């Protein structure tokens, strides 16, 4: 059953899942519709539409991350391809390729490229991802400005990304539209519940910190799948990596990190 589900195509317009009493499951067409697959999104994203300068600055960022130990070729390629400056306010664009988190409004931040790169490399080392040569079907909790979502689209077969703040959901939709990532579906809702209709996922990644990985994420993780999520430990935060196999779940805690909090419900 899971294999049938995982072969579902994503011709996807962006989806709005309204919360609470409002129209759950309603599909909202984007203002500028994403086009269905004429080309592979990975090809389409590559430097087209990005000025030479930004490509060069981005290349320097990638070289710095490489020097810090990020070695995964596919991740480096994705970081080279996605124009981070187009996901943040123009006033901050000069800092777009520094290894720093930046405000994206509504008290949220876009994560540091080194942390995002590290998390993606860890996800790619999961057993389903290694077997498939990519992240497979991905669930992202916390779309934020959409930057990490665009990276995930380079590395997976399809991406469901959930955001609980309406204004950020709208912003991400606008910012991702020019990239025409036809295998990305943005969902407005509470990511603590995951997104059951498309489960199971080979890769799950959370961009906000909770006390534990949410039970719904564990349930929606495929056998062989890997989840990575920041969690609180003592007064600090660490990256929890959970693998699921036929025997159950195994969790390992990695590096200390700093993420904004997961919140329940929607704003
Ligand atoms: N990956 C993002 C980082 C965004 S910061 C980027 O590249 O910009 C974390 C995001 O998680 C915020 O936008 C916040 O609103 C969102 N978030 C927090 N709790 C959430 C929840 N329960 N469901 C969905 N999104 C959530």
Tab-separated table of C-alpha atoms and ligand atoms in Angstrom:
chain	number	residue	atom	x	y	z
A	1	UNK	CA	0.000	0.000	0.000
A	2	UNK	CA	2.720	2.423	0.885
A	3	UNK	CA	4.435	1.859	-2.432
A	4	UNK	CA	1.274	2.680	-4.341
A	5	UNK	CA	0.974	5.852	-2.409
A	6	UNK	CA	4.554	6.828	-2.897
A	7	UNK	CA	4.189	6.564	-6.641
A	8	UNK	CA	1.455	9.203	-6.709
A	9	UNK	CA	2.322	12.028	-9.044
A	10	UNK	CA	2.543	15.602	-7.891
A	11	UNK	CA	1.141	17.736	-10.706
A	12	UNK	CA	0.620	20.051	-7.883
A	13	UNK	CA	-0.947	23.366	-7.626
A	14	UNK	CA	-0.344	24.716	-4.165
A	15	UNK	CA	-2.885	23.547	-1.678
A	16	UNK	CA	-4.493	25.384	1.127
A	17	UNK	CA	-5.756	23.236	3.941
A	18	UNK	CA	-7.910	25.510	6.006
A	19	UNK	CA	-7.897	24.850	9.715
A	20	UNK	CA	-10.642	24.609	12.284
A	21	UNK	CA	-14.140	25.080	11.007
A	22	UNK	CA	-13.085	26.630	7.733
A	23	UNK	CA	-12.971	24.692	4.476
A	24	UNK	CA	-10.553	21.878	5.155
A	25	UNK	CA	-8.956	20.466	2.081
A	26	UNK	CA	-9.940	23.324	-0.197
A	27	UNK	CA	-7.546	23.716	-3.061
A	28	UNK	CA	-6.510	27.250	-3.780
A	29	UNK	CA	-4.977	28.052	-7.121
A	30	UNK	CA	-1.877	30.201	-6.892
A	31	UNK	CA	-2.062	33.622	-8.500
A	32	UNK	CA	0.613	32.548	-10.933
A	33	UNK	CA	-0.014	28.850	-11.345
A	34	UNK	CA	2.919	26.537	-11.083
A	35	UNK	CA	3.366	24.741	-14.359
A	36	UNK	CA	3.147	21.024	-14.617
A	37	UNK	CA	6.207	19.075	-15.397
A	38	UNK	CA	7.612	20.196	-18.704
A	39	UNK	CA	11.111	19.849	-17.353
A	40	UNK	CA	12.621	18.407	-14.295
A	41	UNK	CA	12.561	21.006	-11.541
A	42	UNK	CA	16.185	20.362	-10.742
A	43	UNK	CA	17.197	21.415	-14.212
A	44	UNK	CA	14.863	24.356	-14.326
A	45	UNK	CA	16.201	25.817	-11.137
A	46	UNK	CA	19.837	25.783	-12.098
A	47	UNK	CA	21.314	29.187	-12.707
A	48	UNK	CA	18.605	30.471	-15.055
A	49	UNK	CA	17.220	33.791	-13.910
A	50	UNK	CA	20.005	34.262	-11.390
A	51	UNK	CA	22.537	36.996	-12.052
A	52	UNK	CA	26.142	35.982	-12.455
A	53	UNK	CA	27.061	37.979	-9.367
A	54	UNK	CA	24.646	36.142	-7.139
A	55	UNK	CA	25.845	32.818	-8.582
A	56	UNK	CA	29.421	33.786	-7.722
A	57	UNK	CA	28.557	34.934	-4.229
A	58	UNK	CA	26.606	31.754	-3.719
A	59	UNK	CA	29.546	29.694	-4.951
A	60	UNK	CA	31.752	31.363	-2.331
A	61	UNK	CA	29.189	30.478	0.338
A	62	UNK	CA	29.257	26.870	-0.851
A	63	UNK	CA	33.062	26.814	-0.746
A	64	UNK	CA	33.032	28.112	2.820
A	65	UNK	CA	30.540	25.425	3.827
A	66	UNK	CA	32.708	22.813	2.114
A	67	UNK	CA	35.737	24.077	4.036
A	68	UNK	CA	33.715	23.679	7.247
A	69	UNK	CA	33.147	20.015	6.404
A	70	UNK	CA	29.939	19.876	4.377
A	71	UNK	CA	30.864	17.304	1.764
A	72	UNK	CA	27.615	15.961	0.369
A	73	UNK	CA	27.714	16.729	-3.366
A	74	UNK	CA	23.951	16.775	-3.916
A	75	UNK	CA	23.476	19.162	-0.997
A	76	UNK	CA	26.230	21.443	-2.268
A	77	UNK	CA	24.591	21.412	-5.710
A	78	UNK	CA	21.240	22.352	-4.213
A	79	UNK	CA	22.808	25.187	-2.199
A	80	UNK	CA	24.448	26.423	-5.404
A	81	UNK	CA	21.159	26.294	-7.315
A	82	UNK	CA	18.728	28.029	-4.961
A	83	UNK	CA	18.923	31.847	-4.823
A	84	UNK	CA	18.716	32.459	-1.049
A	85	UNK	CA	18.633	36.236	-1.553
A	86	UNK	CA	15.243	35.924	-3.237
A	87	UNK	CA	13.694	34.510	-0.074
A	88	UNK	CA	14.578	37.381	2.238
A	89	UNK	CA	13.785	41.090	2.394
A	90	UNK	CA	15.806	43.230	0.008
A	91	UNK	CA	17.140	45.209	2.975
A	92	UNK	CA	18.891	42.031	4.150
A	93	UNK	CA	19.935	40.744	0.723
A	94	UNK	CA	23.578	41.736	1.264
A	95	UNK	CA	23.733	39.173	4.079
A	96	UNK	CA	21.950	36.448	2.127
A	97	UNK	CA	25.095	34.383	1.553
A	98	UNK	CA	26.606	34.777	4.989
A	99	UNK	CA	26.283	31.787	7.243
A	100	UNK	CA	23.714	33.363	9.455
A	101	UNK	CA	20.036	33.079	10.273
A	102	UNK	CA	18.010	36.137	9.285
A	103	UNK	CA	14.586	37.490	10.243
A	104	UNK	CA	11.732	36.709	7.837
A	105	UNK	CA	9.020	38.546	9.793
A	106	UNK	CA	6.428	37.316	12.315
A	107	UNK	CA	9.260	36.580	14.783
A	108	UNK	CA	10.554	33.773	12.575
A	109	UNK	CA	13.944	33.239	10.959
A	110	UNK	CA	15.425	31.572	7.919
A	111	UNK	CA	17.941	29.022	9.214
A	112	UNK	CA	21.711	29.257	8.744
A	113	UNK	CA	22.869	27.637	5.486
A	114	UNK	CA	25.370	25.470	7.386
A	115	UNK	CA	22.627	24.075	9.629
A	116	UNK	CA	20.254	23.487	6.731
A	117	UNK	CA	23.043	21.829	4.707
A	118	UNK	CA	23.979	19.610	7.625
A	119	UNK	CA	20.376	18.544	8.246
A	120	UNK	CA	19.883	17.710	4.571
A	121	UNK	CA	23.097	15.674	4.470
A	122	UNK	CA	21.987	13.730	7.561
A	123	UNK	CA	18.579	13.062	5.987
A	124	UNK	CA	20.233	11.822	2.793
A	125	UNK	CA	22.184	9.289	4.831
A	126	UNK	CA	18.957	7.580	5.979
A	127	UNK	CA	18.429	4.092	4.616
A	128	UNK	CA	15.404	4.849	2.390
A	129	UNK	CA	17.178	7.919	0.996
A	130	UNK	CA	20.345	5.942	0.252
A	131	UNK	CA	18.332	3.195	-1.431
A	132	UNK	CA	16.435	5.729	-3.544
A	133	UNK	CA	19.353	8.027	-4.290
A	134	UNK	CA	17.437	10.995	-2.885
A	135	UNK	CA	15.050	12.091	-0.160
A	136	UNK	CA	12.004	10.411	-1.756
A	137	UNK	CA	8.714	11.739	-0.479
A	138	UNK	CA	9.413	14.577	1.944
A	139	UNK	CA	7.413	16.270	4.702
A	140	UNK	CA	8.678	19.660	5.919
A	141	UNK	CA	7.220	21.278	9.005
A	142	UNK	CA	7.720	25.055	8.993
A	143	UNK	CA	7.829	26.399	5.438
A	144	UNK	CA	8.824	29.864	6.663
A	145	UNK	CA	10.052	31.837	3.668
A	146	UNK	CA	10.288	28.712	1.500
A	147	UNK	CA	14.076	28.560	1.118
A	148	UNK	CA	14.623	25.140	2.665
A	149	UNK	CA	11.568	23.892	0.792
A	150	UNK	CA	13.244	24.868	-2.500
A	151	UNK	CA	16.361	22.946	-1.440
A	152	UNK	CA	14.268	19.906	-0.530
A	153	UNK	CA	12.680	20.037	-3.975
A	154	UNK	CA	16.163	19.573	-5.480
A	155	UNK	CA	16.786	16.491	-3.388
A	156	UNK	CA	13.463	14.672	-3.169
A	157	UNK	CA	10.753	13.273	-5.435
A	158	UNK	CA	8.016	15.410	-3.917
A	159	UNK	CA	7.669	17.781	-0.972
A	160	UNK	CA	4.743	18.580	1.282
A	161	UNK	CA	5.587	21.665	3.338
A	162	UNK	CA	3.339	22.929	6.136
A	163	UNK	CA	3.251	26.430	7.621
A	164	UNK	CA	1.011	27.646	10.457
A	165	UNK	CA	1.343	31.415	9.913
A	166	UNK	CA	-0.932	32.518	7.102
A	167	UNK	CA	1.228	35.509	6.108
A	168	UNK	CA	4.335	33.323	5.777
A	169	UNK	CA	2.413	30.673	3.882
A	170	UNK	CA	1.343	33.380	1.401
A	171	UNK	CA	4.873	34.775	1.222
A	172	UNK	CA	6.423	31.373	0.567
A	173	UNK	CA	3.859	30.703	-2.120
A	174	UNK	CA	4.753	33.949	-3.874
A	175	UNK	CA	8.486	33.383	-3.500
A	176	UNK	CA	8.425	29.804	-4.692
A	177	UNK	CA	6.128	30.445	-7.663
A	178	UNK	CA	8.849	31.703	-10.053
A	179	UNK	CA	10.831	28.513	-9.426
A	180	UNK	CA	7.902	26.445	-10.728
A	181	UNK	CA	8.543	23.508	-8.453
A	182	UNK	CA	5.729	21.325	-9.637
A	183	UNK	CA	6.428	18.609	-7.101
A	184	UNK	CA	6.078	20.901	-4.099
A	185	UNK	CA	2.802	21.288	-2.279
A	186	UNK	CA	2.427	24.022	0.315
A	187	UNK	CA	-0.092	23.392	3.044
A	188	UNK	CA	-1.475	25.957	5.476
A	189	UNK	CA	-2.128	24.252	8.799
A	190	UNK	CA	-0.686	22.870	12.003
A	191	UNK	CA	2.358	20.780	11.159
A	192	UNK	CA	2.270	19.060	14.551
A	193	UNK	CA	-0.349	16.835	12.968
A	194	UNK	CA	1.826	16.094	9.955
A	195	UNK	CA	-0.063	15.520	6.728
A	196	UNK	CA	-1.698	12.105	6.777
A	197	UNK	CA	-3.191	12.092	3.263
A	198	UNK	CA	0.241	11.727	1.662
A	199	UNK	CA	1.912	9.589	4.329
A	200	UNK	CA	4.152	7.695	4.647
A	201	UNK	CA	7.183	9.936	4.044
A	202	UNK	CA	10.724	8.774	3.402
A	203	UNK	CA	12.132	11.959	4.919
A	204	UNK	CA	10.657	14.328	7.516
A	205	UNK	CA	12.325	17.568	8.554
A	206	UNK	CA	11.159	20.107	11.137
A	207	UNK	CA	12.357	23.702	11.106
A	208	UNK	CA	11.110	24.573	14.601
A	209	UNK	CA	11.881	23.108	18.017
A	210	UNK	CA	9.587	21.048	20.250
A	211	UNK	CA	10.061	18.883	23.330
A	212	UNK	CA	9.934	15.669	21.281
A	213	UNK	CA	9.342	14.739	17.653
A	214	UNK	CA	5.544	14.907	17.276
A	215	UNK	CA	3.782	11.514	17.441
A	216	UNK	CA	2.081	12.196	14.095
A	217	UNK	CA	5.483	12.562	12.396
A	218	UNK	CA	6.627	9.210	13.782
A	219	UNK	CA	3.422	7.562	12.593
A	220	UNK	CA	3.772	9.105	9.146
A	221	UNK	CA	7.425	8.085	8.718
A	222	UNK	CA	7.927	5.248	6.208
A	223	UNK	CA	9.744	2.052	7.160
A	224	UNK	CA	13.345	2.871	6.254
A	225	UNK	CA	12.543	6.564	6.575
A	226	UNK	CA	14.441	9.172	8.590
A	227	UNK	CA	13.199	12.163	10.536
A	228	UNK	CA	15.314	15.084	11.700
A	229	UNK	CA	13.979	17.639	14.142
A	230	UNK	CA	15.378	20.045	16.711
A	231	UNK	CA	14.253	19.105	20.243
A	232	UNK	CA	14.797	20.639	23.667
A	233	UNK	CA	17.245	18.878	25.958
A	234	UNK	CA	17.894	20.477	29.332
A	235	UNK	CA	18.196	24.189	28.680
A	236	UNK	CA	19.565	23.573	25.179
A	237	UNK	CA	18.401	22.255	21.828
A	238	UNK	CA	19.806	19.332	19.878
A	239	UNK	CA	19.038	17.740	16.538
A	240	UNK	CA	17.158	14.482	17.031
A	241	UNK	CA	17.455	11.939	14.218
A	242	UNK	CA	14.883	9.142	14.232
A	243	UNK	CA	15.101	6.117	11.940
A	244	UNK	CA	12.200	3.744	11.497
A	245	UNK	CA	12.664	0.107	10.548
A	246	UNK	CA	10.503	-2.986	10.832
A	247	UNK	CA	11.532	-3.366	14.475
A	248	UNK	CA	10.477	0.146	15.454
A	249	UNK	CA	12.208	3.521	15.962
A	250	UNK	CA	15.776	4.416	16.854
A	251	UNK	CA	16.755	7.917	17.953
A	252	UNK	CA	20.166	9.549	18.057
A	253	UNK	CA	20.749	13.126	19.225
A	254	UNK	CA	23.298	15.194	17.317
A	255	UNK	CA	24.657	18.709	17.554
A	256	UNK	CA	23.410	21.596	19.592
A	257	UNK	CA	21.311	24.007	17.546
A	258	UNK	CA	19.059	26.996	17.945
A	259	UNK	CA	15.587	27.080	16.370
A	260	UNK	CA	12.376	29.052	16.852
A	261	UNK	CA	9.646	27.177	18.767
A	262	UNK	CA	7.031	24.891	17.250
A	263	UNK	CA	3.584	26.172	18.086
A	264	UNK	CA	0.259	24.419	17.798
A	265	UNK	CA	-2.739	25.702	15.842
A	266	UNK	CA	-2.559	28.383	13.164
A	267	UNK	CA	-2.199	32.192	13.122
B	1	LIG	N1	12.592	26.334	6.766
B	1	LIG	C1	12.246	27.709	6.979
B	1	LIG	C2	12.531	28.115	8.397
B	1	LIG	C3	11.361	28.791	8.976
B	1	LIG	S1	11.442	29.114	10.712
B	1	LIG	C4	12.908	28.613	5.974
B	1	LIG	O1	13.695	28.146	5.131
B	1	LIG	O2	12.610	29.806	5.985
B	1	LIG	C5	10.303	27.923	11.331
B	1	LIG	C6	8.899	28.004	10.793
B	1	LIG	O3	8.153	26.995	11.441
B	1	LIG	C7	8.176	29.319	11.055
B	1	LIG	O4	7.730	29.855	9.863
B	1	LIG	C8	7.022	28.929	11.966
B	1	LIG	O5	5.839	29.668	11.770
B	1	LIG	C9	6.831	27.483	11.560
B	1	LIG	N2	6.100	26.661	12.529
B	1	LIG	C10	6.197	26.614	13.883
B	1	LIG	N3	5.334	25.718	14.402
B	1	LIG	C11	4.673	25.172	13.341
B	1	LIG	C12	3.640	24.202	13.217
B	1	LIG	N4	3.086	23.609	14.273
B	1	LIG	N5	3.201	23.892	11.974
B	1	LIG	C13	3.721	24.482	10.872
B	1	LIG	N6	4.697	25.418	10.926
B	1	LIG	C14	5.165	25.760	12.144
